[in-house]
Coordinates of C-alpha atoms in Angstrom, one line a residue:
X1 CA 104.3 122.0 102.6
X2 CA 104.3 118.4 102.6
X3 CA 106.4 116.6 105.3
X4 CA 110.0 115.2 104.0
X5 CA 110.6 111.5 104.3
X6 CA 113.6 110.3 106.2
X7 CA 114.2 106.7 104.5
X8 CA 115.9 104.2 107.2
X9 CA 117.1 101.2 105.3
X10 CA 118.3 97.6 105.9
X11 CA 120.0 96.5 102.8
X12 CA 119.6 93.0 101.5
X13 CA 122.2 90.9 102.2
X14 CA 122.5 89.6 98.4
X15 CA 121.2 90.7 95.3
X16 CA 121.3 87.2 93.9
X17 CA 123.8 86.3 90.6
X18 CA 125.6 89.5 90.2
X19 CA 127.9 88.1 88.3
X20 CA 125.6 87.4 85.2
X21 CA 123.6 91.0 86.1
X22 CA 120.7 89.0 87.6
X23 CA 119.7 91.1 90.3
X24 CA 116.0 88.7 92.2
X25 CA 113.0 90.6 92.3
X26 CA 112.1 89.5 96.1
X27 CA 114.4 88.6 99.3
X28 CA 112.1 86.7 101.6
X29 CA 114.0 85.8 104.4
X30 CA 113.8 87.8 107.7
X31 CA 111.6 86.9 110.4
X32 CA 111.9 89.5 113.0
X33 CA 111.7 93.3 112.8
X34 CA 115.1 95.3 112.2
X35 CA 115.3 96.8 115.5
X36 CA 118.1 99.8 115.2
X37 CA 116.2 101.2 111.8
X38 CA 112.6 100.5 113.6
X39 CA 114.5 102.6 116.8
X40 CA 115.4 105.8 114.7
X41 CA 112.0 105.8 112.8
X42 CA 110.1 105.7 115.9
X43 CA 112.0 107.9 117.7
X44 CA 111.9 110.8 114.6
X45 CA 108.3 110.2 114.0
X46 CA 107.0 113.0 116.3
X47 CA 109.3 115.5 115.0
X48 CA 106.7 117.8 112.9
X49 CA 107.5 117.8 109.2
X50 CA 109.0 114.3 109.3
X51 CA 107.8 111.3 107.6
X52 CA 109.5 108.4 109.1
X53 CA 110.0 105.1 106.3
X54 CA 111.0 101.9 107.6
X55 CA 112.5 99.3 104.5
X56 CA 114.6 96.3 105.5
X57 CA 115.7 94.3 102.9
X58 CA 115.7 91.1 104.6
X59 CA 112.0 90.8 103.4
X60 CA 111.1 93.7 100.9
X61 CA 113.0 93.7 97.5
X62 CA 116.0 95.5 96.1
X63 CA 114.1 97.2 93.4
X64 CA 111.3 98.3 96.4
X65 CA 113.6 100.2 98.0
X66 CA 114.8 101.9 94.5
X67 CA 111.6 102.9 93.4
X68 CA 110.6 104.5 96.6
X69 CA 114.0 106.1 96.2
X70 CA 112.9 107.4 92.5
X71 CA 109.1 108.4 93.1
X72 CA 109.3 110.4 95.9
X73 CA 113.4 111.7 95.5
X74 CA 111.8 115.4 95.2
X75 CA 110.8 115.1 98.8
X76 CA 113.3 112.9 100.5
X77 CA 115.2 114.6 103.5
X78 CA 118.2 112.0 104.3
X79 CA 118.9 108.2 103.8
X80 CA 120.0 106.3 106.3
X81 CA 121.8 103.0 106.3
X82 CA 122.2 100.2 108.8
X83 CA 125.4 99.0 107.5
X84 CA 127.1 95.1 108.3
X85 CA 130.0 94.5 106.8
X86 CA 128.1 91.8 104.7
X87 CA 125.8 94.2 103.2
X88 CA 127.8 97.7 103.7
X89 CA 128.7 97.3 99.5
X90 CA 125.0 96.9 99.1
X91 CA 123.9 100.1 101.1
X92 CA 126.7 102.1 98.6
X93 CA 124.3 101.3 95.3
X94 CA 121.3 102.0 97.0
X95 CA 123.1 105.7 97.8
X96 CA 124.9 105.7 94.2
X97 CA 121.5 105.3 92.8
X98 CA 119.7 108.2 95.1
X99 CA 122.7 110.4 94.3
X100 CA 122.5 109.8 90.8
X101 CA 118.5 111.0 90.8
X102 CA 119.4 113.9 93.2
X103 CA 122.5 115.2 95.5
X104 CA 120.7 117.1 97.7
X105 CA 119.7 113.8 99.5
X106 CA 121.4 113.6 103.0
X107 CA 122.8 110.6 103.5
X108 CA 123.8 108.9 106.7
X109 CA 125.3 106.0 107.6
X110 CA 125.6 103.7 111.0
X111 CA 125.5 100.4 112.6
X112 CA 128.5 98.0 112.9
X113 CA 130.8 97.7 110.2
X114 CA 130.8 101.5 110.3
X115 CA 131.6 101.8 114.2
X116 CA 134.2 99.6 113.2
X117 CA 135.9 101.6 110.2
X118 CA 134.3 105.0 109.9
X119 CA 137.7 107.0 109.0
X120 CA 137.9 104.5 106.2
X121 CA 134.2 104.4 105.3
X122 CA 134.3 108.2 104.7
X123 CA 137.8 108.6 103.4
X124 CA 137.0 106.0 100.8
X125 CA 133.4 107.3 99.7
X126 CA 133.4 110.5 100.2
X127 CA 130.9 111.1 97.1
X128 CA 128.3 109.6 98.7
X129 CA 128.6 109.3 102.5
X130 CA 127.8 112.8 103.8
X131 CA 127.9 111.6 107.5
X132 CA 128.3 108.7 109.7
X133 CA 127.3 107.5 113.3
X134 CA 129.4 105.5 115.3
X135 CA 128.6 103.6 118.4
X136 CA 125.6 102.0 119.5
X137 CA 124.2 105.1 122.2
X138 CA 122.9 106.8 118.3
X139 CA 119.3 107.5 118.7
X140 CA 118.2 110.3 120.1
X141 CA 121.6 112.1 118.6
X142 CA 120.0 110.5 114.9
X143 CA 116.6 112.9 116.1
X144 CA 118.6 115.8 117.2
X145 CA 120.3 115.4 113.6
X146 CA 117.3 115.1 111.6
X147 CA 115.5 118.5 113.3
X148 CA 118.6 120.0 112.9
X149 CA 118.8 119.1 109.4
X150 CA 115.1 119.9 108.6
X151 CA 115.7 123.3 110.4
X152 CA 119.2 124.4 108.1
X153 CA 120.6 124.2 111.4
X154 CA 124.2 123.1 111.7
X155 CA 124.3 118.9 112.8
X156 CA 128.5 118.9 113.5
X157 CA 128.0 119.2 116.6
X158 CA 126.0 116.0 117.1
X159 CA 127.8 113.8 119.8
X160 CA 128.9 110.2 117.8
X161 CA 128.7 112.0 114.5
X162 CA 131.8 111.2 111.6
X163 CA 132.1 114.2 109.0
X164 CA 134.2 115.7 106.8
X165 CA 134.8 119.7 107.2
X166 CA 137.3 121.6 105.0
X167 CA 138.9 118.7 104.0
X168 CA 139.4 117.3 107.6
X169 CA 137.9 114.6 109.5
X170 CA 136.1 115.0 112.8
X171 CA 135.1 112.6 115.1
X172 CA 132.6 113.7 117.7
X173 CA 132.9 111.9 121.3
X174 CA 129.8 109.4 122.1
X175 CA 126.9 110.2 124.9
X176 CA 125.5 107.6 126.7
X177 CA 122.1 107.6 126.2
X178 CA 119.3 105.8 128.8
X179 CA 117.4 102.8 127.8
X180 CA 115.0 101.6 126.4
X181 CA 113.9 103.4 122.8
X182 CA 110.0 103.4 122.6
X183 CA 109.3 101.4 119.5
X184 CA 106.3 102.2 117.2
X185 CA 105.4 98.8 115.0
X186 CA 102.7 100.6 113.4
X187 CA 105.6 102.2 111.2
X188 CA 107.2 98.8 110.2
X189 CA 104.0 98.8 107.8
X190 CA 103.7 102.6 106.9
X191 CA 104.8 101.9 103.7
X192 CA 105.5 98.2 103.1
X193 CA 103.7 95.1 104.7
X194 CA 106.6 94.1 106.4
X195 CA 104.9 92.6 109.3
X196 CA 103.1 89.8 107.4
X197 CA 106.2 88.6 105.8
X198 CA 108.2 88.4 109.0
X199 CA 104.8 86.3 110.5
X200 CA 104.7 84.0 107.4
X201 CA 108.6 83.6 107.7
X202 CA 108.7 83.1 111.0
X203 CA 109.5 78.9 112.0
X204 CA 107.2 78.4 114.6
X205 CA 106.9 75.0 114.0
X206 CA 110.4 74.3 115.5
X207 CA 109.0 75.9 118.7
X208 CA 106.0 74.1 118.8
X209 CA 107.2 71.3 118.6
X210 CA 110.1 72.0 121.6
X211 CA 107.4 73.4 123.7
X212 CA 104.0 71.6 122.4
X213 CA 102.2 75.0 122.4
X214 CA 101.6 77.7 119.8
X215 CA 103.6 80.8 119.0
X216 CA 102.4 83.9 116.7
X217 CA 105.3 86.2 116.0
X218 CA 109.0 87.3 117.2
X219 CA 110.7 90.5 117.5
X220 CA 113.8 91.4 119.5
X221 CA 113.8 94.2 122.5
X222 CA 117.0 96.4 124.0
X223 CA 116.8 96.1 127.7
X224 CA 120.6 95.7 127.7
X225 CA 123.3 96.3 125.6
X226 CA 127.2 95.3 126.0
X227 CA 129.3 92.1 127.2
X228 CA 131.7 92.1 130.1
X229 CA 134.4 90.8 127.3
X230 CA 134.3 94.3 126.0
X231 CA 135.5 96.0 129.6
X232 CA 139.0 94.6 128.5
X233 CA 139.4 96.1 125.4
X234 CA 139.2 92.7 123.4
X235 CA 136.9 94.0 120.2
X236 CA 134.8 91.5 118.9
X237 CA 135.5 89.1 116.3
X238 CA 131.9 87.7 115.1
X239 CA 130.2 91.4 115.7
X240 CA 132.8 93.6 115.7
X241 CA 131.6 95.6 118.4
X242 CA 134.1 98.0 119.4
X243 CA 135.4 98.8 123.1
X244 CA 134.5 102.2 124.3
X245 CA 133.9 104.2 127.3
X246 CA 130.3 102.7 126.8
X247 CA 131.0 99.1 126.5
X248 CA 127.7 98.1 128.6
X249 CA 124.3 99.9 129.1
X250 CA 121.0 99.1 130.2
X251 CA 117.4 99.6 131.6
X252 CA 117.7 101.3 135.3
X253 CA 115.4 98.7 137.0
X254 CA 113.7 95.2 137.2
X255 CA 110.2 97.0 137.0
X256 CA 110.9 99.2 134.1
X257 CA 112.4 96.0 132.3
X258 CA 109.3 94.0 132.9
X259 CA 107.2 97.0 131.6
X260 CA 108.8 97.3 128.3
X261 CA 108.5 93.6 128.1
X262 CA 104.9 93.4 128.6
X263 CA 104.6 96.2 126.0
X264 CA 106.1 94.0 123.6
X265 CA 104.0 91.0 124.8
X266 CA 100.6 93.1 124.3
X267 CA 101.9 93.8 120.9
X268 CA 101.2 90.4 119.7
X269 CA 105.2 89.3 120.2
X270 CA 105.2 85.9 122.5
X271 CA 108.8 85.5 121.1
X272 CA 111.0 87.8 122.3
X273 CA 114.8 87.9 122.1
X274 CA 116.9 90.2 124.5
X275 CA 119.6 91.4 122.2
X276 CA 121.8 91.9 125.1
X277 CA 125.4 90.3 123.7
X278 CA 125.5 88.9 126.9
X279 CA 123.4 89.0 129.5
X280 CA 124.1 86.8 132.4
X281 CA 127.6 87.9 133.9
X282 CA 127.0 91.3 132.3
X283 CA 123.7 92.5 133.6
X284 CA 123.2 89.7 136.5
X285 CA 122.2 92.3 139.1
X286 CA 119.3 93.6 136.6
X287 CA 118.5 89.9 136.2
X288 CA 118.0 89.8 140.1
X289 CA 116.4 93.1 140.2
X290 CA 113.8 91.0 137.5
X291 CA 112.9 88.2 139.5
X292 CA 112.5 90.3 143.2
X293 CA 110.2 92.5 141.0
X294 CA 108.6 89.8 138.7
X295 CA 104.9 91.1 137.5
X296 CA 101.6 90.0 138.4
X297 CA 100.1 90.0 135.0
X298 CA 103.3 87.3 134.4
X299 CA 102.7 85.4 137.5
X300 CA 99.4 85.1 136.4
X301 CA 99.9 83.4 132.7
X302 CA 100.2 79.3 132.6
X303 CA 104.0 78.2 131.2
X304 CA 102.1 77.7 128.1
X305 CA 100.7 82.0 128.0
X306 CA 103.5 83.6 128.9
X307 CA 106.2 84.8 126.6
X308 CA 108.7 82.8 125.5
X309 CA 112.4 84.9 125.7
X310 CA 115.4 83.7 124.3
X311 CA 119.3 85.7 125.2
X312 CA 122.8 85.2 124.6
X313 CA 124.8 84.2 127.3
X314 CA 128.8 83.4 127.8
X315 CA 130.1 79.6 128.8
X316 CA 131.3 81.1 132.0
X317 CA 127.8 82.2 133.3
X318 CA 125.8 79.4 131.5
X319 CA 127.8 76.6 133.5
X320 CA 126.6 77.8 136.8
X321 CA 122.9 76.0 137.4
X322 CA 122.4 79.2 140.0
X323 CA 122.7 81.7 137.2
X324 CA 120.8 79.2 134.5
X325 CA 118.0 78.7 136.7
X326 CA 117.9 82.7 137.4
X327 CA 117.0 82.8 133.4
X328 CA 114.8 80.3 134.0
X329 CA 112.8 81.9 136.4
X330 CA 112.5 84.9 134.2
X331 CA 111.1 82.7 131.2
X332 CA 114.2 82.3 129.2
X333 CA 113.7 79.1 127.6
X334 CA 116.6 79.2 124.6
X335 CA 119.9 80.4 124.9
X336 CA 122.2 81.3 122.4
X337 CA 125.9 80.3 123.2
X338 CA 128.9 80.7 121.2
X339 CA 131.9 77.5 121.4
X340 CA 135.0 79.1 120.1
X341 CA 135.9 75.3 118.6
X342 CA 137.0 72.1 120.5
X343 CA 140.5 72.0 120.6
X344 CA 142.5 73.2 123.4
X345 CA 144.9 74.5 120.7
X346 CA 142.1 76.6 119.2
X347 CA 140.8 77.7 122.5
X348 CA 144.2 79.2 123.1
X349 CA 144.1 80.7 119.4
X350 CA 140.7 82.9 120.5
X351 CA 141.6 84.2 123.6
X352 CA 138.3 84.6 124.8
X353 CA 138.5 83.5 128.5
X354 CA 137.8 85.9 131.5
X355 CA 140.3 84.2 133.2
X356 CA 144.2 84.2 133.4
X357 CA 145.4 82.6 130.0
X358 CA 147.2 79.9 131.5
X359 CA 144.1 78.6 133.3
X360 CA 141.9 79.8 131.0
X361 CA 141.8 77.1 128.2
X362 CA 141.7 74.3 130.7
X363 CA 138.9 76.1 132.1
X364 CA 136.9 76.9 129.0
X365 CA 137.4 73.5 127.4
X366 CA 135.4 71.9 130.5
X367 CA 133.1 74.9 131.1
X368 CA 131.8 74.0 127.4
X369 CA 130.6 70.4 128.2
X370 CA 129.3 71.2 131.5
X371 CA 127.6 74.6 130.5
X372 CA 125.0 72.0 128.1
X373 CA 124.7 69.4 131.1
X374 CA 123.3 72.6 132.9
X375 CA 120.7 73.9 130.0
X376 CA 119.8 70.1 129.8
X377 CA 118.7 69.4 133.0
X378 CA 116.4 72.4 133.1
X379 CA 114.9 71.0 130.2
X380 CA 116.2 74.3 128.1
X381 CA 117.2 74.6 124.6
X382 CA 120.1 76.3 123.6
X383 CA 121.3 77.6 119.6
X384 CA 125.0 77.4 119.4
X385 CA 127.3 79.0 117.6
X386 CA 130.6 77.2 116.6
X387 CA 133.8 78.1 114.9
X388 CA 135.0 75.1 113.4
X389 CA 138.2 76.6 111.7
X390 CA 140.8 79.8 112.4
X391 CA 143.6 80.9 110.9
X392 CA 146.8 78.9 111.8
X393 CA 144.0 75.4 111.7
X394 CA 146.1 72.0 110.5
X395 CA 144.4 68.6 109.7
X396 CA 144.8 67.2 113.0
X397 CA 143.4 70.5 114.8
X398 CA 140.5 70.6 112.3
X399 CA 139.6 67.0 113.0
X400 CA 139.6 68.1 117.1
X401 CA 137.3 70.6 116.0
X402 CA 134.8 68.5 114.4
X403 CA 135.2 65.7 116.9
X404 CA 134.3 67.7 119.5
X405 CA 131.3 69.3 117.6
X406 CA 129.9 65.6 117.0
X407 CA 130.2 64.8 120.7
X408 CA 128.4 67.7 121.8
X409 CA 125.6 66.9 119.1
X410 CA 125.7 63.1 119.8
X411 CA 125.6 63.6 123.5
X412 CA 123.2 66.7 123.5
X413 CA 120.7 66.0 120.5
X414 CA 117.8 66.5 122.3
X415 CA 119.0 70.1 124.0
X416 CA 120.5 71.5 121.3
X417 CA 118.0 73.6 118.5
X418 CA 120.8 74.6 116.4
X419 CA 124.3 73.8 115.9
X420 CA 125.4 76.5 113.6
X421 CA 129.6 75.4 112.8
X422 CA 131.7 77.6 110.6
X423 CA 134.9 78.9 110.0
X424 CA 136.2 82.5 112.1
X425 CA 135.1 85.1 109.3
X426 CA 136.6 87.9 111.7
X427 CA 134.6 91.3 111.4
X428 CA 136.7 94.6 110.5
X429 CA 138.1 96.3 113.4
X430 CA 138.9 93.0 115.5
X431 CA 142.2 91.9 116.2
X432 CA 141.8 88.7 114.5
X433 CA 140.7 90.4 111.3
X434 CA 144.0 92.8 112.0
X435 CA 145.7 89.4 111.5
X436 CA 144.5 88.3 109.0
X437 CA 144.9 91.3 106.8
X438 CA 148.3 91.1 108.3
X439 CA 150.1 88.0 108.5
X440 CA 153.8 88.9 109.2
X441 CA 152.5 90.7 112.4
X442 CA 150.5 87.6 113.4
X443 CA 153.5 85.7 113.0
X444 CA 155.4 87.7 115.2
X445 CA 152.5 87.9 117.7
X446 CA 152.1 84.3 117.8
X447 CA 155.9 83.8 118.8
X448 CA 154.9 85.8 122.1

């Protein structure tokens, strides 16, 4: 008997003109390996009978993953789709199409926008969502799911698993599960060349130019996973990561850290992003743990061998030279850093301080400025994310907004890589995005 596929999918983000039916042949934009899909395949792959097939979207084409989808329907198990809210309508025609060739497809869905909605998701499309997983702790409940499946066993007993049962919804409570997920990128080419599209995609020259050495390839790695935002309850408005009893998790130790990251390294990855969203308040003691237990195959590479990691980190952390020069040590050499706009007003508006709201904005308006002086003189880079616009924005607030962005990249030109300025698009399942759907109640909260 031949083994049955289990297709994990990353939709594309667009399928070009829809509008006038004009659907491109080829989306070649992605540069780094879709880490939750690459997560599940490699953790199913040694399950006998399986046939694990990795397709992201980002690089291989809409009509790719279709035709797979119609050659080999007869001897597909289950579907599985990483879902953002950008490309969650996406992800329900690739499903409309494998149900329409044949229903006995499992299909499965998971990743963000679903954590964020999943009585919605499967209330609403109920023909062709069989069963959802919510939460980020997913992966070896996803391989418990699929030998269950490929047994006729019952799966509703699967810890994070959303299904409908005699007309009924259940929710099953999450695990926490132990990190890190050993990650096979042998499969990331078992059935499309993914790899050399994310190589030739990948903008080294910005790099190499910042660093005056040469870089091969990126990916990202899970050594941590949460943000100490998420202990008080406040979900996320750019991610839409939910609060939960597991709003942090990570590696045990320094050494087991460094080993996964020297896996990576040996893989051919010199760029490496920890996917942590945020690592320096959140998982400082595993950052210390790092440097008392720092390698000798790292000690031994010149700053122009070693790997080059990049990690998100809060304004509260990142204006502490201490804590900057921890990353440092480590070899961060980029940080990402998200300004929640210029304006006190807006500041205020986001609510995104640790501290007390009526120090808080005073606080985080400085902490901005003096979190790039910092990054600066370690002769770091940092990416930065910044919301320009909210709801409740005037004129006069919007010109704050941009005045302060030009400062920063008048002032910091040679430190900052990327200013990337837009308005808040708030993800499902944040309070902001609550608001916005819901205007009379933000009125009333903003009275308060």
């Amino acid at each position: 008997m031949p083994d049955k596929y289990v297709l994990l999918i990353n939709p594309p983000m667009s399928l070009g003109d829809e509008k006038n039916n004009e659907i491109v042949d080829e989306v070649f934009s992605g540069d780094l390996p879709a880490l939750g899909i690459l997560a599940l395949a490699s953790a199913i792959e040694d399950i006998e009978g399986i046939k694990p097939v990795y397709l992201d979207g980002n690089v291989c084409s809409f009509k790719t993953i279709l035709s797979f989808i119609e050659n080999f329907n007869n001897n597909i198990l289950c579907i599985g789709i990483s879902a953002l809210s950008e490309n969650y309508y996406i992800g329900l025609k690739i499903l409309k199409f494998s149900r329409s060739l044949n229903n006995k497809i499992i299909h499965v869905i998971g990743n963000e926008h679903f954590t964020a909605l999943p009585h919605l998701c499967l209330e609403n499309q109920q023909h062709l969502l069989d069963y959802g997983f919510y939460g980020n702790d997913v992966v070896y409940k996803f391989k418990k799911f699929i030998y269950n499946l490929l047994c006729n066993q019952d799966v509703r007993n699967t810890p994070s698993l959303v299904y409908y049962h005699n007309n009924k919804l259940f929710r099953n409570p999450e695990v926490k599960e132990s990190l890190p997920y050993e990650i096979n990128y042998r499969l990331l080419d078992s059935y499309y060349p993914h790899t050399k599209i994310y190589e030739r995609n990948f903008d080294s020259a910005r790099l190499e130019r910042w660093f005056n050495r040469k870089f091969n390839r990126s990916t990202i790695i899970e050594i941590a996973r949460g943000c100490v935002k998420f202990k008080n309850n406040n979900k996320c408005s750019f991610c839409s990561i939910q609060y939960g009893n597991i709003w942090k998790n990570s590696i045990s130790n320094g050494k087991e850290a460094w080993s996964f990251i020297e896996k990576t390294f040996r893989n051919g990855y010199d760029v490496i992003f920890i996917t942590a969203d945020e690592l320096l308040l959140t998982f400082y003691s595993l950052l210390i743990d790092m440097r008392n237990n720092m390698p000798d195959w790292f000690k031994a590479l010149s700053e122009f061998e070693k790997p080059l990691l990049i990690a998100y980190v809060r304004v509260e952390g990142l204006c502490n030279e201490r804590n900057v020069k921890l990353l440092y040590d480590l070899g961060v050499r980029i940080v990402y850093l998200g300004i929640d706009a210029g304006s006190k007003f807006s500041i205020n508006i986001f609510n995104k301080s640790l501290y007390k709201k009526e120090k808080g904005v005073e606080r985080l308006y400085e902490q901005n400025k003096r979190a790039l002086d910092v990054v600066k003189k370690l002769n770091m880079k940092v990416d930065i994310g910044y919301v320009l616009g909210h709801i409740g924005l005037t004129k006069g607030i919007l010109q704050e907004n941009i005045d302060f962005a030009c400062e920063l990249i008048s002032n910091y030109s040679n430190t900052i890589g990327v200013f990337d300025a837009n308005i808040l698009c708030p993800e499902p399942g944040s309070r902001d995005y609550y608001f916005l759907i819901n205007p009379v109640i933000a009125m009333e909260f903003a009275k308060k």
